XYZ file of N, CA and C in Angstrom:
765
model
N 84.992 6.070 61.911
C 84.083 5.233 62.639
C 84.087 5.839 64.104
N 85.450 5.868 64.473
C 85.658 6.331 65.981
C 85.077 7.414 66.453
N 84.619 8.332 65.250
C 84.248 9.673 65.786
C 82.744 9.554 65.794
N 82.177 8.474 65.364
C 80.560 8.488 65.447
C 79.987 8.950 66.776
N 80.268 8.311 68.147
C 79.562 8.532 69.123
C 79.588 9.844 69.493
N 80.886 10.856 69.359
C 81.004 11.852 69.704
C 80.072 13.034 68.827
N 79.850 12.566 67.435
C 79.040 13.233 66.526
C 77.478 13.086 66.964
N 77.055 11.840 67.604
C 75.649 11.569 67.733
C 75.299 12.462 68.973
N 75.998 12.500 69.774
C 75.655 12.885 71.302
C 75.063 14.572 71.157
N 76.143 15.242 70.658
C 75.627 16.725 70.500
C 74.653 16.819 69.603
N 74.127 16.106 68.553
C 72.771 15.871 67.654
C 71.722 15.681 68.677
N 71.756 14.669 69.138
C 70.878 14.167 70.397
C 70.651 15.493 71.200
N 71.561 16.037 71.838
C 71.360 16.910 72.679
C 70.820 18.341 72.253
N 71.084 18.591 70.997
C 70.279 19.590 70.428
C 68.584 19.427 70.074
N 68.299 18.128 69.717
C 67.135 17.907 69.677
C 66.409 17.898 70.964
N 67.178 17.456 71.985
C 66.549 17.172 73.243
C 66.185 18.884 73.832
N 67.259 19.555 73.255
C 67.053 21.326 73.666
C 65.764 21.615 72.859
N 65.755 21.426 71.501
C 64.431 21.842 71.034
C 63.379 21.482 71.351
N 63.205 20.118 71.992
C 61.902 19.865 72.385
C 61.731 20.375 73.719
N 62.692 20.653 74.371
C 62.569 21.300 75.933
C 61.892 22.732 75.542
N 62.555 23.720 74.487
C 62.129 24.799 74.017
C 60.731 24.731 73.699
N 60.241 23.735 72.791
C 58.923 23.811 72.384
C 57.935 23.527 73.665
N 58.457 22.558 74.555
C 57.425 22.194 75.651
C 57.525 23.537 76.293
N 58.471 24.604 76.565
C 58.280 25.666 77.469
C 57.442 26.759 76.738
N 57.677 26.868 75.363
C 56.705 27.624 74.582
C 55.476 27.313 74.822
N 55.075 26.105 74.733
C 53.774 25.608 74.729
C 53.214 25.854 75.891
N 53.844 25.791 77.165
C 53.633 26.071 78.753
C 53.140 27.493 78.692
N 54.209 28.423 78.442
C 54.039 29.704 78.657
C 52.807 30.108 77.849
N 52.296 29.523 76.620
C 50.954 29.964 75.873
C 49.821 29.494 76.710
N 50.020 28.120 77.270
C 49.014 27.717 77.869
C 48.618 28.527 79.150
N 49.597 29.093 79.807
C 49.558 30.036 81.057
C 48.839 31.154 80.521
N 49.431 31.780 79.376
C 48.607 33.281 79.030
C 47.305 32.875 78.717
N 46.711 31.776 78.356
C 45.306 31.632 77.830
C 44.675 31.021 79.175
N 45.129 30.364 80.222
C 44.515 29.768 81.123
C 44.414 30.586 82.428
N 45.337 31.654 82.483
C 45.427 32.357 83.823
C 44.302 33.247 84.078
N 43.544 33.938 82.862
C 42.660 34.684 83.088
C 41.116 33.697 83.425
N 41.257 32.554 82.767
C 39.975 31.609 83.063
C 40.014 31.132 84.543
N 41.515 30.870 84.963
C 41.563 30.472 86.181
C 41.521 31.807 87.412
N 41.890 32.861 87.178
C 41.565 33.921 87.909
C 40.044 34.384 88.163
N 39.301 33.907 87.154
C 37.827 34.401 86.992
C 37.210 33.067 88.322
N 37.649 31.795 87.864
C 36.955 30.699 88.579
C 37.244 30.711 89.995
N 38.311 31.433 90.342
C 38.914 31.565 91.633
C 38.110 32.626 92.412
N 37.758 33.475 91.628
C 36.972 34.759 92.367
C 35.414 34.520 92.371
N 34.826 33.648 91.429
C 33.532 33.555 91.214
C 32.939 32.721 92.298
N 31.650 33.365 92.751
C 30.649 32.606 93.665
C 29.962 31.751 92.784
N 29.403 31.992 91.313
C 28.746 31.115 90.826
C 29.436 31.384 89.321
N 29.496 30.413 88.358
C 29.973 30.553 87.292
C 29.189 29.237 86.243
N 29.233 29.715 84.941
C 28.663 28.920 83.998
C 29.813 28.311 83.191
N 29.818 27.409 82.158
C 30.587 26.644 81.093
C 30.230 26.999 79.873
N 30.664 26.900 78.737
C 30.138 26.929 77.537
C 28.895 26.227 77.043
N 27.973 27.228 76.790
C 26.637 26.948 76.195
C 25.627 26.527 77.432
N 25.951 26.748 78.638
C 25.470 26.711 79.700
C 24.568 27.905 80.374
N 23.257 27.535 80.441
C 22.495 28.781 81.376
C 22.039 28.162 82.548
N 22.425 29.053 83.513
C 21.967 28.408 85.183
C 21.496 29.249 85.894
N 20.283 29.221 86.610
C 19.723 30.178 87.600
C 20.258 29.851 88.970
N 20.597 30.774 89.440
C 20.991 30.724 91.070
C 20.328 31.548 91.797
N 19.959 31.151 93.171
C 19.335 31.783 94.200
C 20.108 32.666 95.254
N 20.199 33.812 95.222
C 21.052 34.287 96.189
C 20.356 34.515 97.529
N 21.126 34.878 98.864
C 20.731 34.654 99.924
C 19.346 35.428 100.562
N 19.163 36.484 99.629
C 18.271 37.470 100.014
C 17.031 37.091 99.024
N 16.785 36.004 98.258
C 16.046 35.692 97.507
C 16.002 36.151 96.196
N 17.004 37.010 95.638
C 17.091 37.308 94.298
C 17.611 36.497 93.419
N 16.788 36.308 92.124
C 17.352 35.221 91.369
C 18.164 35.955 90.030
N 19.249 35.163 89.870
C 20.133 35.431 88.899
C 20.244 34.206 87.972
N 20.002 34.552 86.517
C 20.255 33.624 85.612
C 21.443 33.951 84.964
N 22.471 33.138 84.863
C 23.745 33.397 84.233
C 23.660 32.829 82.870
N 24.092 33.576 81.808
C 24.267 33.132 80.607
C 25.627 32.520 80.199
N 25.838 31.568 79.082
C 26.708 30.875 78.884
C 28.304 31.573 79.143
N 29.272 30.808 79.878
C 30.341 31.249 80.279
C 30.414 32.769 80.692
N 29.802 32.560 81.842
C 29.562 33.943 82.581
C 29.893 33.566 84.010
N 30.361 34.652 84.750
C 30.667 34.419 86.257
C 30.502 35.609 86.943
N 30.047 35.403 88.355
C 29.752 36.569 89.054
C 30.343 36.253 90.752
N 30.726 37.311 91.114
C 30.798 37.209 92.701
C 30.213 38.053 93.635
N 29.690 37.327 94.568
C 28.585 38.024 95.534
C 29.195 38.191 96.754
N 28.672 39.582 97.277
C 29.293 40.002 98.469
C 28.433 40.827 99.209
N 27.486 40.242 100.144
C 26.133 40.831 100.830
C 26.756 41.181 102.474
N 26.387 42.062 102.475
C 26.711 42.719 104.052
C 25.259 43.506 104.895
N 25.451 44.014 105.776
C 24.421 44.917 106.403
C 23.861 45.999 105.977
N 24.596 46.449 105.278
C 24.332 47.672 104.538
C 23.986 47.830 102.949
N 24.397 46.592 102.452
C 24.516 46.720 101.101
C 24.630 45.439 100.310
N 24.211 45.330 99.204
C 24.179 43.898 98.607
C 25.065 44.172 97.114
N 26.205 43.460 97.231
C 27.032 43.755 95.821
C 27.121 42.487 95.230
N 27.444 42.812 93.981
C 27.701 41.790 92.965
C 28.451 42.374 91.863
N 29.515 41.285 91.410
C 30.594 41.827 90.611
C 30.522 40.748 89.205
N 30.014 41.255 88.236
C 30.038 40.537 87.065
C 31.327 40.368 86.582
N 31.886 39.146 86.530
C 33.397 38.861 86.168
C 33.530 38.806 84.729
N 32.644 38.162 84.241
C 32.714 37.953 82.486
C 30.949 37.617 82.240
N 31.009 37.502 80.971
C 29.718 37.271 80.378
C 28.264 38.276 80.740
N 27.518 37.540 81.008
C 26.067 38.148 80.975
C 25.301 37.524 82.230
N 24.425 38.343 82.777
C 23.450 38.016 83.865
C 22.279 38.696 83.935
N 21.181 38.038 84.127
C 20.026 38.821 84.114
C 19.483 38.590 85.951
N 19.218 39.631 86.243
C 18.691 39.846 87.840
C 17.367 40.213 88.119
N 16.848 39.415 88.929
C 15.391 39.617 89.403
C 15.609 40.086 91.028
N 15.430 41.256 91.177
C 16.265 41.633 92.558
C 14.621 41.634 93.605
N 14.962 41.106 94.639
C 13.895 41.373 95.520
C 13.956 42.697 96.375
N 13.064 43.302 96.461
C 13.193 44.766 97.061
C 13.704 45.111 98.398
N 14.491 45.856 98.545
C 14.939 46.020 100.407
C 15.459 47.322 100.153
N 14.581 48.320 100.887
C 14.804 49.717 100.669
C 16.215 50.172 101.830
N 16.262 49.009 102.605
C 17.611 49.322 103.308
C 18.854 49.156 102.768
N 18.885 48.295 101.815
C 20.102 47.712 101.093
C 19.934 47.770 99.640
N 20.503 48.957 99.033
C 20.677 48.844 97.393
C 21.278 47.509 97.130
N 20.873 47.065 95.869
C 21.611 46.098 95.095
C 22.383 46.667 94.061
N 23.725 46.399 94.091
C 24.620 47.134 92.958
C 25.378 45.845 92.146
N 25.304 45.962 90.923
C 26.092 44.890 89.935
C 27.251 45.929 89.599
N 28.420 45.678 89.563
C 29.420 45.982 88.959
C 30.236 45.250 88.003
N 30.279 46.041 86.672
C 30.836 45.374 85.480
C 32.147 46.081 85.079
N 33.450 45.804 85.415
C 34.414 46.697 85.035
C 34.087 48.323 86.160
N 34.304 49.198 85.384
C 34.082 50.309 86.168
C 32.593 50.632 86.342
N 31.725 50.077 85.628
C 30.446 50.684 85.445
C 29.290 49.911 86.565
N 28.840 50.729 87.540
C 28.008 50.295 88.500
C 26.202 50.539 88.127
N 25.329 49.401 88.324
C 24.118 49.578 88.196
C 23.536 49.476 89.652
N 22.789 50.117 90.114
C 22.127 50.087 91.327
C 20.791 50.113 91.622
N 20.264 49.315 92.235
C 18.584 49.190 92.266
C 18.039 49.066 93.828
N 17.060 49.020 94.014
C 16.393 48.568 95.264
C 15.550 47.369 94.786
N 15.196 47.208 93.838
C 14.008 46.093 93.208
C 13.595 46.153 92.009
N 14.100 45.157 91.243
C 13.911 45.429 89.892
C 14.150 44.146 88.993
N 14.071 44.092 87.712
C 14.839 43.010 86.681
C 15.563 43.758 85.502
N 16.731 43.192 85.503
C 17.592 43.817 84.476
C 18.779 42.758 84.113
N 19.262 43.346 82.919
C 20.347 42.411 82.667
C 21.427 43.453 82.427
N 22.772 42.507 82.728
C 23.824 43.443 82.386
C 25.030 42.294 81.781
N 25.642 42.977 80.619
C 26.398 42.050 79.990
C 27.709 42.723 79.543
N 28.845 42.179 79.521
C 30.082 42.672 79.562
C 30.918 41.842 78.388
N 31.600 43.194 77.744
C 32.626 42.215 76.451
C 33.835 42.947 76.919
N 35.049 42.744 76.239
C 36.224 43.444 76.015
C 36.225 45.024 75.850
N 34.935 45.417 75.063
C 34.897 46.793 74.860
C 33.755 47.494 75.437
N 32.809 46.745 75.767
C 31.412 47.310 76.314
C 30.993 46.783 77.413
N 30.141 47.677 78.151
C 29.115 47.146 79.292
C 27.725 47.718 78.843
N 26.647 46.830 78.968
C 25.355 47.028 78.515
C 24.260 46.767 79.506
N 23.493 47.354 79.672
C 22.422 47.589 80.927
C 21.017 47.390 80.133
N 20.315 46.522 80.295
C 19.011 46.515 79.779
C 17.814 46.135 80.826
N 16.777 46.998 81.048
C 15.745 46.930 81.963
C 14.528 46.362 81.365
N 14.057 45.263 82.241
C 12.933 44.659 81.887
C 11.690 45.003 82.718
N 11.968 45.489 84.034
C 10.909 46.434 84.854
C 11.313 46.799 86.028
N 10.819 47.909 86.320
C 11.430 48.771 87.398
C 12.203 49.977 86.944
N 13.335 50.330 87.770
C 14.265 51.326 87.124
C 15.596 51.033 87.643
N 16.549 51.598 87.168
C 18.034 51.322 87.647
C 18.902 52.595 87.207
N 19.959 52.852 88.147
C 20.877 53.845 87.866
C 22.048 53.230 87.557
N 22.710 53.812 86.296
C 23.718 53.394 85.493
C 24.959 54.438 85.961
N 26.085 54.325 86.802
C 26.942 55.307 87.022
C 28.590 54.635 86.931
N 29.665 55.556 86.933
C 30.853 55.051 87.000
C 31.109 54.872 88.462
N 31.928 53.591 88.748
C 31.963 53.164 90.066
C 32.576 54.300 90.947
N 33.487 55.313 90.737
C 34.056 56.151 91.099
C 33.437 57.618 91.171
N 32.224 57.448 90.549
C 31.327 58.684 90.662
C 30.068 58.428 90.689
N 29.410 57.751 91.777
C 27.864 57.298 91.927
C 27.264 58.530 91.893
N 27.675 59.483 92.230
C 26.753 60.792 92.181
C 26.506 61.488 90.962
N 27.178 60.973 90.033
C 26.780 61.570 88.355
C 26.690 60.457 87.563
N 25.523 59.987 87.445
C 24.815 58.696 86.852
C 25.190 58.829 85.508
N 25.380 58.036 84.772
C 25.527 57.964 83.164
C 23.990 57.935 82.607
N 23.374 57.113 83.092
C 21.909 57.161 82.539
C 21.096 56.427 83.866
N 19.521 56.941 84.088
C 18.584 56.490 84.881
C 17.622 55.742 83.831
N 17.295 54.477 83.916
C 16.868 53.702 83.064
C 15.518 53.158 83.719
N 14.612 52.865 82.863
C 13.213 52.381 83.243
C 13.009 51.158 82.129
N 11.791 50.553 82.437
C 11.530 49.332 81.616
C 11.522 49.479 80.112
N 12.179 48.938 79.319
C 12.443 48.720 77.782
C 13.372 49.813 77.540
N 14.313 50.097 78.264
C 15.378 51.138 78.231
C 16.502 50.387 78.401
N 17.546 50.848 77.333
C 18.883 50.331 77.630
C 20.044 51.027 77.370
N 21.446 50.806 77.801
C 22.376 51.583 77.560
C 23.611 50.606 77.360
N 24.319 51.285 76.441
C 25.784 50.633 75.982
C 26.836 51.368 76.260
N 27.811 51.244 77.357
C 28.775 52.268 77.485
C 30.216 51.705 77.031
N 30.860 52.170 76.324
C 32.229 51.889 75.589
C 33.086 52.090 76.781
N 33.761 51.005 77.020
C 34.861 50.943 78.357
C 35.952 51.894 78.488
N 36.505 52.003 77.017
C 37.594 52.794 76.685
C 37.347 54.193 76.455
N 36.367 54.736 75.775
C 36.075 56.231 75.560
C 35.013 56.356 76.589
N 34.235 55.831 77.303
C 33.138 56.387 77.878
C 32.076 56.783 77.648
N 31.757 56.393 75.976
C 30.793 57.058 75.350
C 29.474 56.155 75.834
N 28.213 56.921 75.499
C 27.058 56.266 76.273
C 26.049 56.416 75.220
N 25.555 55.009 74.883
C 24.381 55.358 73.887
C 23.057 54.606 74.692
N 22.102 55.275 74.732
C 20.856 54.806 75.337
C 20.120 54.177 74.209
N 19.125 53.150 74.320
C 18.466 52.639 73.621
C 16.900 52.202 73.917
N 16.142 52.238 73.130
C 14.735 51.811 73.356
C 14.642 50.400 72.856
N 14.011 49.452 73.873
C 13.954 48.105 73.737
C 12.871 47.511 73.644
N 12.381 46.401 72.508
C 11.417 45.653 72.747
C 11.284 44.603 73.948
N 10.155 44.335 74.669
C 10.089 43.571 75.846
C 10.855 42.195 75.828
N 10.687 41.537 74.567
C 11.042 40.186 74.594
C 12.723 40.331 74.069
N 13.441 41.663 74.075
C 14.717 41.762 73.534
C 15.567 41.744 74.703
N 14.850 41.909 76.248
C 15.811 41.851 77.266
C 16.307 40.489 77.565
N 17.488 40.351 77.702
C 18.105 38.882 78.161
C 17.355 37.885 77.323
N 17.292 37.793 75.996
C 16.551 36.759 75.263
C 17.683 35.817 75.053
N 18.760 35.957 75.451
C 19.651 34.750 75.427
C 19.012 33.406 76.454
N 18.182 33.969 77.450
C 17.646 32.880 78.262
C 16.723 31.908 77.419
N 15.939 32.273 76.340
C 15.448 31.299 75.502
C 16.257 30.986 74.226
N 17.549 31.319 74.185
C 18.445 30.564 73.192
C 18.691 31.758 71.931
N 18.109 32.800 72.177
C 17.982 33.732 71.117
C 18.896 35.023 71.510
N 19.503 35.580 70.635
C 20.150 37.095 70.533
C 19.351 38.054 69.937
N 18.901 38.809 70.354
C 18.202 39.848 69.603
C 18.902 41.297 69.793
N 19.460 41.713 68.596
C 20.278 43.249 68.805
C 19.735 44.087 67.492
N 19.912 45.559 67.781
C 19.248 46.549 67.041
C 20.587 47.377 66.895
N 21.078 47.684 65.681
C 22.209 48.588 65.682
C 23.498 48.228 66.589
N 23.601 47.063 66.512
C 24.955 46.406 67.648
C 26.098 46.279 66.708
N 27.219 46.491 67.279
C 28.518 46.389 66.884
C 28.847 44.904 66.581
N 29.317 44.546 65.302
C 29.453 43.266 64.938
C 30.250 42.498 65.948
N 31.394 43.059 66.325
C 32.181 42.453 67.266
C 31.650 42.219 68.693
N 30.815 42.896 69.213
C 29.988 42.571 70.524
C 29.009 41.466 70.205
N 28.553 41.497 69.014
C 27.575 40.198 68.653
C 28.380 38.825 68.557
N 29.617 39.042 67.873
C 30.423 38.014 68.070
C 30.867 37.371 69.262
N 31.004 38.643 70.249
C 31.547 38.136 71.584
C 30.302 37.244 72.198
N 28.878 37.574 72.258
C 27.985 37.106 72.462
C 28.015 35.496 72.020
N 28.114 35.261 70.787
C 28.130 34.104 70.283
C 29.162 33.156 70.627
N 30.187 33.583 70.967
C 31.385 33.100 71.570
C 31.315 32.442 72.544
N 30.345 32.973 73.464
C 30.079 32.208 74.620
C 29.615 30.913 74.636
N 28.653 30.741 73.507
C 28.231 29.580 72.968
C 28.669 28.695 72.205
N 29.852 28.951 71.931
C 30.823 27.986 70.967
C 31.951 27.498 71.726
N 32.011 26.118 71.360
C 33.161 25.255 72.238
C 34.359 25.518 71.915
N 34.495 26.619 71.173
C 36.140 26.853 71.010
C 36.281 28.534 70.681
N 36.730 28.967 69.818
C 36.804 30.611 69.660
C 36.670 30.909 68.168
N 35.800 32.177 68.152
C 35.629 32.886 66.821
C 36.293 34.046 66.767
N 37.135 33.916 65.767
C 38.020 35.481 65.524
C 37.372 35.928 64.042
N 37.469 37.405 64.224
C 37.144 38.330 63.033
C 38.459 38.949 62.493
N 38.564 38.257 61.400
C 39.942 38.253 60.715
C 39.942 39.642 59.624
N 38.875 40.291 59.427
C 38.859 41.507 58.356
C 38.398 42.519 59.467
N 39.313 43.417 59.022
C 39.116 44.530 60.210
C 38.066 45.375 59.448
N 38.056 45.538 58.237
C 36.555 46.075 57.676
C 35.135 45.612 58.643
N 35.245 44.453 58.803
C 33.900 43.853 59.456
C 33.668 44.404 60.914
N 34.869 44.581 61.575
C 34.825 44.874 63.088
C 33.806 46.020 63.352
N 34.002 47.042 62.311
C 33.433 48.338 62.841
C 31.930 48.306 62.139
N 31.392 46.846 61.596
C 29.923 47.030 61.047
C 29.016 46.996 61.994
N 27.759 47.137 61.711
C 26.519 47.195 62.997
C 25.581 46.246 62.326
N 24.922 45.510 62.959
C 23.970 44.522 62.772
C 22.850 44.676 63.461
N 21.719 44.317 62.642
C 20.392 44.081 63.493
C 19.698 42.735 63.131
N 19.134 42.084 64.262
C 18.547 40.799 63.855
C 18.316 39.995 64.935
N 17.764 38.642 64.733
C 17.688 37.610 65.959
C 18.193 36.448 65.259
N 19.478 36.008 66.272
C 20.346 35.137 66.062
C 20.091 34.110 66.760
N 20.648 32.698 66.585
C 20.335 31.505 67.207
C 21.494 31.075 67.876
N 21.462 31.195 69.286
C 22.626 31.042 70.080
C 22.924 29.292 70.127
N 22.304 28.514 69.475
C 22.256 26.977 69.228
C 23.079 26.922 68.022
N 23.309 27.730 67.332
C 23.973 27.505 66.060
C 24.976 28.694 65.942
N 26.109 29.030 66.713
C 27.044 30.093 66.298
C 27.356 30.393 64.805
N 27.841 29.090 64.190
C 28.326 29.289 62.945
C 27.277 29.767 62.089
N 25.997 29.209 62.175
C 24.995 29.545 61.241
C 24.772 31.189 61.572
N 24.617 31.791 62.939
C 24.256 32.819 63.104
C 25.343 33.619 62.538
N 26.587 33.294 62.661
C 27.699 34.339 62.034
C 27.710 34.588 60.407
N 27.040 33.500 59.903
C 27.036 33.438 58.109
C 25.624 34.539 58.036
N 24.704 34.676 58.648
C 23.628 35.336 58.534
C 23.816 36.982 58.909
N 24.534 37.125 60.074
C 24.739 38.386 60.301
C 25.961 39.035 59.557
N 26.965 38.326 58.912
C 27.787 38.887 58.282
C 27.519 38.862 56.678
N 26.266 37.880 56.334
C 26.219 38.045 54.996
C 25.837 39.241 53.929
N 25.022 40.437 54.838
C 25.135 41.616 54.035
C 26.220 42.427 53.668
N 27.453 42.047 54.241
C 28.666 42.811 54.464
C 29.734 41.636 53.489
N 29.346 40.646 52.940
C 30.059 39.796 52.251
C 31.015 39.113 53.065
N 30.647 38.551 54.367
C 31.347 37.883 54.963
C 31.203 36.411 54.822
N 32.281 35.811 55.065
C 32.472 34.255 54.852
C 32.993 33.953 56.201
N 32.344 32.544 56.659
C 32.715 31.746 57.828
C 33.570 30.693 57.262
N 34.540 30.563 57.786
C 35.377 29.397 57.650
C 35.997 28.609 59.062
N 35.337 27.422 58.762
C 35.523 26.273 60.022
C 37.082 25.552 59.750
N 38.161 26.141 60.636
C 39.307 25.183 60.493
C 39.474 24.350 61.207
N 38.774 24.387 62.397
C 38.919 22.956 63.092
C 37.378 23.000 63.805
N 36.801 22.014 64.365
C 35.618 22.234 65.111
C 35.651 23.375 66.338
N 36.790 23.754 66.677
C 36.943 24.719 67.624
C 37.399 25.982 67.289
N 37.509 26.054 65.874
C 38.005 27.528 65.480
C 37.065 27.861 64.069
N 36.182 28.986 64.503
C 35.684 29.659 63.453
C 36.359 31.167 63.051
N 36.634 31.233 61.988
C 36.952 32.497 61.534
C 36.095 33.090 60.566
N 35.729 34.567 60.782
C 35.023 35.319 60.036
C 35.778 36.512 59.146
N 35.878 36.057 58.137
C 36.463 37.201 56.923
C 35.688 37.678 55.850
N 36.209 38.846 55.166
C 35.439 39.443 54.034
C 35.566 38.644 53.026
N 34.780 38.329 52.058
C 34.744 37.489 50.842
C 36.033 38.176 50.069
């Protein structure tokens, strides 16, 4: 009995140490996930939250419609109008100004115009540009004199950010920034890019667990208001199954 207190104290110390270690791990994980979000928010001039679509008016009269979970940083000067797409997607209706080109940068890809309407979207893998009216020039930020594509109305381009591969596409008029009306219209799009777009309207995370599904391509019209339903529709031809582990985690896998 006289030895009991000396045994209890180390046991309590070990438990306390384990709790501290668990809290430290949780704090580290929180920082890993929160820091990118905080960095975007700190640098953004305008941003939207999950499932929010908002229109903002820039100082030159240009209208920008931000997709869900998207952000831009705006920098206007005497000789240039520059916007950085920090995440997500945005639709621009640019007021013409021959003295000041309007440039949208997404990663290393720059889209330059003087006056037109177009959509720019960015995922971890790609940058895509779709033109509703007028024309745009798409180039790498460090090589503006060597355009990747010159696009006109109902034309689009998808640039692979890692490989630099450029794929041009023809678009239906209602397909450009269809997310403004709650729809996602895609043609021969990589499944993971479509999932990334749906993820911006989902209050948690969507994971593609099956490697075989990630390389699949899909065509269709999907409801951004029902990400789980959209996942089921787009993955059905490939035997995909959507599992909801919590209201905040959807996992897409092969059956």
